[in-house]
Coordinates of C-alpha atoms in Angstrom, one line a residue:
R1 CA -1.2 75.0 -64.3
F2 CA -3.8 73.4 -65.6
A3 CA -7.0 72.3 -63.6
P4 CA -6.3 68.6 -62.1
A5 CA -7.6 66.1 -65.3
A6 CA -12.0 65.1 -64.2
G7 CA -13.1 62.5 -65.0
N8 CA -11.2 59.9 -67.1
G9 CA -8.4 62.2 -67.7
Y10 CA -7.0 62.9 -71.5
T11 CA -4.6 62.0 -73.7
L12 CA -2.1 64.6 -75.1
L13 CA -1.5 63.5 -78.4
G14 CA 0.9 66.0 -80.6
A15 CA 3.3 69.2 -80.3
P16 CA 2.0 71.5 -77.0
T17 CA 1.7 75.2 -78.6
I18 CA 2.7 78.0 -76.7
T19 CA 1.8 81.7 -77.6
G20 CA 2.4 84.8 -75.6
K21 CA 4.3 88.0 -76.0
F22 CA 8.0 88.4 -74.9
A23 CA 9.7 91.7 -74.1
V24 CA 13.3 91.3 -73.9
T25 CA 15.9 93.0 -72.1
G26 CA 19.6 92.5 -73.1
P27 CA 21.9 91.7 -76.2
P28 CA 19.8 91.1 -79.2
G29 CA 20.2 87.5 -80.6
T30 CA 21.0 86.2 -76.7
A31 CA 17.6 85.9 -75.2
E32 CA 16.5 81.9 -75.0
I33 CA 13.4 80.4 -73.9
A34 CA 13.6 77.0 -71.8
A35 CA 10.1 75.4 -71.7
R36 CA 9.3 72.3 -70.5
L37 CA 5.9 70.6 -69.6
W38 CA 5.2 68.3 -66.6
D39 CA 2.7 66.5 -65.4
V40 CA 2.2 66.8 -61.7
A41 CA 0.7 64.1 -59.5
P42 CA -1.4 65.0 -57.1
N43 CA -1.5 65.7 -53.4
G44 CA 1.9 66.7 -53.2
G45 CA 3.3 63.7 -55.4
P46 CA 6.2 63.6 -58.0
Q47 CA 5.8 65.1 -61.5
A48 CA 6.8 63.9 -64.5
L49 CA 8.6 65.8 -67.7
V50 CA 6.2 65.2 -70.7
A51 CA 7.7 67.2 -73.0
R52 CA 10.2 70.4 -74.1
G53 CA 11.7 72.6 -76.4
V54 CA 13.5 75.6 -76.3
Y55 CA 13.1 79.1 -78.3
R56 CA 14.5 82.2 -79.4
P57 CA 11.9 85.3 -79.1
N58 CA 11.3 87.9 -81.2
G59 CA 11.0 90.5 -78.4
D60 CA 9.5 92.7 -80.8
G61 CA 6.2 93.2 -78.7
S62 CA 4.3 91.0 -81.2
T63 CA 2.3 87.5 -80.1
E64 CA 4.9 85.2 -81.1
L65 CA 4.3 81.1 -81.2
F66 CA 6.6 78.5 -80.5
Q67 CA 5.6 74.4 -79.6
L68 CA 7.6 71.7 -77.6
H69 CA 8.2 68.3 -79.0
P70 CA 5.4 66.1 -79.7
N71 CA 4.4 63.3 -77.3
A72 CA 2.0 61.1 -76.4
W73 CA 0.8 61.2 -72.5
R74 CA -1.6 60.1 -70.5
F75 CA -2.9 62.7 -67.9
A76 CA -4.5 60.3 -65.2
P77 CA -7.2 61.8 -63.3
G78 CA -6.3 64.3 -61.1
H79 CA -2.9 65.2 -62.2
Q80 CA -2.0 68.8 -63.3
A81 CA -0.4 69.7 -66.2
K82 CA 2.2 72.7 -65.7
L83 CA 4.1 74.6 -68.0
E84 CA 7.5 75.6 -66.6
L85 CA 9.6 78.9 -68.7
L86 CA 13.3 79.1 -67.7
G87 CA 16.2 81.2 -69.0
N88 CA 18.4 78.1 -69.8
D89 CA 18.2 73.9 -70.3
A90 CA 21.6 73.3 -69.8
P91 CA 22.4 70.2 -70.5
Y92 CA 20.2 69.6 -72.3
V93 CA 21.1 72.5 -74.4
R94 CA 23.6 74.9 -74.3
A95 CA 23.0 77.7 -72.6
S96 CA 23.2 81.1 -74.2
N97 CA 26.3 83.4 -73.9
G98 CA 24.8 86.2 -72.6
T99 CA 22.9 88.3 -69.9
F100 CA 19.0 88.7 -70.6
S101 CA 16.1 89.0 -69.0
I102 CA 12.7 87.9 -70.7
A103 CA 8.9 89.2 -69.1
A104 CA 6.3 86.8 -70.4
T105 CA 3.0 88.3 -70.9
D106 CA -0.8 87.0 -72.6
V107 CA 1.0 83.1 -72.6
V108 CA -2.0 81.0 -73.4
V109 CA -0.7 76.8 -73.3
K110 CA -3.0 74.6 -75.9
L111 CA -2.7 70.6 -75.4
P112 CA -3.6 68.3 -78.5
A113 CA -5.7 65.7 -77.2
H114 CA -6.4 62.3 -78.6
D115 CA -10.2 62.5 -76.8
S116 CA -13.5 63.8 -78.1
P117 CA -14.7 67.4 -77.5
G118 CA -16.1 67.0 -74.4
A119 CA -14.3 64.5 -72.6
A120 CA -12.9 64.4 -68.8
N121 CA -16.0 66.4 -68.1
G122 CA -15.7 68.9 -70.9
Q123 CA -12.2 70.0 -70.2
V124 CA -11.4 68.7 -73.7
G125 CA -12.7 71.5 -76.4
A126 CA -13.5 71.3 -80.0
P127 CA -10.2 71.6 -82.0
S128 CA -9.3 75.7 -81.8
A129 CA -8.2 77.7 -85.1
L130 CA -4.6 77.5 -86.3
F131 CA -3.0 80.7 -85.2
V132 CA -1.9 83.1 -87.8
P133 CA 0.0 85.9 -86.5
P134 CA -0.3 89.6 -88.2
G135 CA 0.6 89.7 -92.2
G136 CA 0.7 86.1 -92.3
R137 CA -0.9 84.0 -94.2
L138 CA -1.6 79.9 -94.6
V139 CA 0.6 78.0 -97.0
P140 CA -1.6 77.7 -99.9
G141 CA -3.6 74.3 -100.0
L142 CA -3.5 73.6 -96.5
V143 CA -7.1 72.6 -94.8
S144 CA -8.0 72.1 -91.5
L145 CA -11.1 70.7 -90.6
R146 CA -13.5 71.1 -87.3
L147 CA -16.6 68.6 -86.8
R148 CA -20.0 69.7 -85.7
V149 CA -22.4 67.1 -84.5
S150 CA -25.9 67.6 -83.1
Y151 CA -28.4 64.9 -82.1
R152 CA -31.6 64.2 -82.9
R153 CA -33.7 62.9 -79.8
A154 CA -35.5 59.7 -80.5
A155 CA -39.2 59.6 -80.1
R156 CA -40.6 58.9 -76.8
R157 CA -42.3 55.5 -75.8
A158 CA -45.9 55.6 -76.0
R159 CA -47.9 55.5 -73.0
G160 CA -48.7 51.9 -72.2
S161 CA -46.0 50.4 -74.1
R162 CA -44.0 48.2 -73.1
R163 CA -41.3 49.0 -76.1
A164 CA -38.4 51.3 -75.1
P165 CA -36.7 53.1 -77.8
S166 CA -33.5 51.4 -79.0
C167 CA -31.4 54.6 -78.8
R168 CA -31.3 58.0 -77.0
W169 CA -30.8 59.5 -80.2
R170 CA -32.4 58.7 -83.7
S171 CA -30.2 60.6 -86.3
A172 CA -27.0 62.6 -85.8
R173 CA -25.9 65.8 -88.1
V174 CA -22.6 65.7 -88.8
S175 CA -21.1 69.3 -90.4
V176 CA -17.5 69.8 -91.8
G177 CA -16.1 73.1 -90.9
G178 CA -12.4 74.5 -91.3
R179 CA -10.0 76.5 -93.7
R180 CA -9.4 75.9 -97.5
L181 CA -12.4 73.6 -97.6
S182 CA -12.5 74.9 -101.5
A183 CA -9.7 72.5 -101.9
V184 CA -11.6 69.3 -100.7
R185 CA -13.0 67.6 -103.6
R186 CA -15.2 65.2 -101.3
V187 CA -15.9 64.1 -97.9
D188 CA -16.8 60.7 -96.8
F189 CA -18.4 59.8 -93.3
L190 CA -17.4 56.6 -91.4
V191 CA -18.0 54.7 -88.3
G192 CA -16.1 51.7 -88.0
S193 CA -14.8 50.2 -91.5
R194 CA -18.3 51.1 -92.9
R195 CA -19.0 53.8 -95.2
L196 CA -22.0 55.5 -93.8
A197 CA -22.0 58.7 -96.3
R198 CA -20.2 61.0 -99.0
D199 CA -20.5 64.7 -99.8
G200 CA -19.2 65.8 -102.9
H201 CA -20.5 69.5 -102.7
A202 CA -19.7 72.1 -99.7
P203 CA -20.6 72.9 -97.7
F204 CA -20.3 69.7 -96.4
A205 CA -22.4 67.3 -94.0
A206 CA -24.6 64.3 -93.4
T207 CA -27.1 62.7 -91.4
I208 CA -26.6 59.4 -89.5
A209 CA -29.0 57.3 -88.2
S210 CA -28.4 55.7 -85.2
T211 CA -29.6 52.3 -86.2
R212 CA -26.6 52.2 -88.9
V213 CA -24.3 53.0 -86.3
K214 CA -25.6 50.2 -84.1
R215 CA -25.2 47.4 -86.9
T216 CA -21.4 48.6 -87.1
H217 CA -20.6 47.4 -83.6
S218 CA -18.8 50.9 -83.5
R219 CA -19.2 54.7 -82.0
R220 CA -15.9 55.9 -83.5
L221 CA -16.8 58.1 -86.6
R222 CA -14.3 59.2 -88.7
V223 CA -14.3 62.0 -91.4
V224 CA -12.0 61.5 -94.4
A225 CA -11.8 64.6 -96.8
T226 CA -10.2 63.9 -100.1
L227 CA -8.7 67.2 -101.4
V228 CA -8.3 68.0 -105.0
D229 CA -4.7 66.9 -105.6
G230 CA -5.5 63.4 -104.2
S231 CA -4.4 63.6 -100.7
R232 CA -6.3 62.9 -97.8
I233 CA -7.0 64.5 -94.3
T234 CA -8.6 62.4 -91.5
T235 CA -10.2 63.7 -88.4
G236 CA -13.1 61.9 -86.3
R237 CA -14.8 61.9 -82.8
T238 CA -16.8 59.3 -80.9
L239 CA -20.3 59.6 -80.7
R240 CA -23.0 59.1 -78.1
R241 CA -23.6 56.0 -77.0
C242 CA -27.0 54.1 -77.8

């Protein structure tokens, strides 16, 4: 079980990812894991099925990864995300012909969230690195992005001045990290529909003034990376309120 959703809650958007080690006892090729993700209401309330999936583990002692079907689901304040692992999920899928048992250890569940890092009173973290099993490698050209934003505070109001600062922060420094950045040709930084900066040289970064953000009437930062093959990858987050 995850901790109850704090603050305004959070929104699952994508495929829940599960990693773990699964020791299998039984004939080879007969074991299966039926995983179901639930939304459990507070105070003993009902639970709703959010996502499910089936996986046949190798059982060789290595860390394995599988995903549930993607979904979009809002976990309201106080609701808990709960993962259930079973040996079958009939009649959703056909049960195995064999008899087996599975011991699951080091299980980690990651939920992709639509919300910006820090949402739900800090429960939503920064995007994690992609899982690559021992001996594996990423597909050539696969690019993943992550953002880091640092704020520079506005100057304090002078003593005796009646005019307050127009914003709690004066500028924001946005830096782009991730994998395979060598395949990125340029990065555009947009707030709303307005492009505020462009960087064509790694490491990609930009400084955005709060006054320009205020004029866009939006706080949603979008970072669009154009790859050398012409394709684009977009990520973003919500800037602090001015």
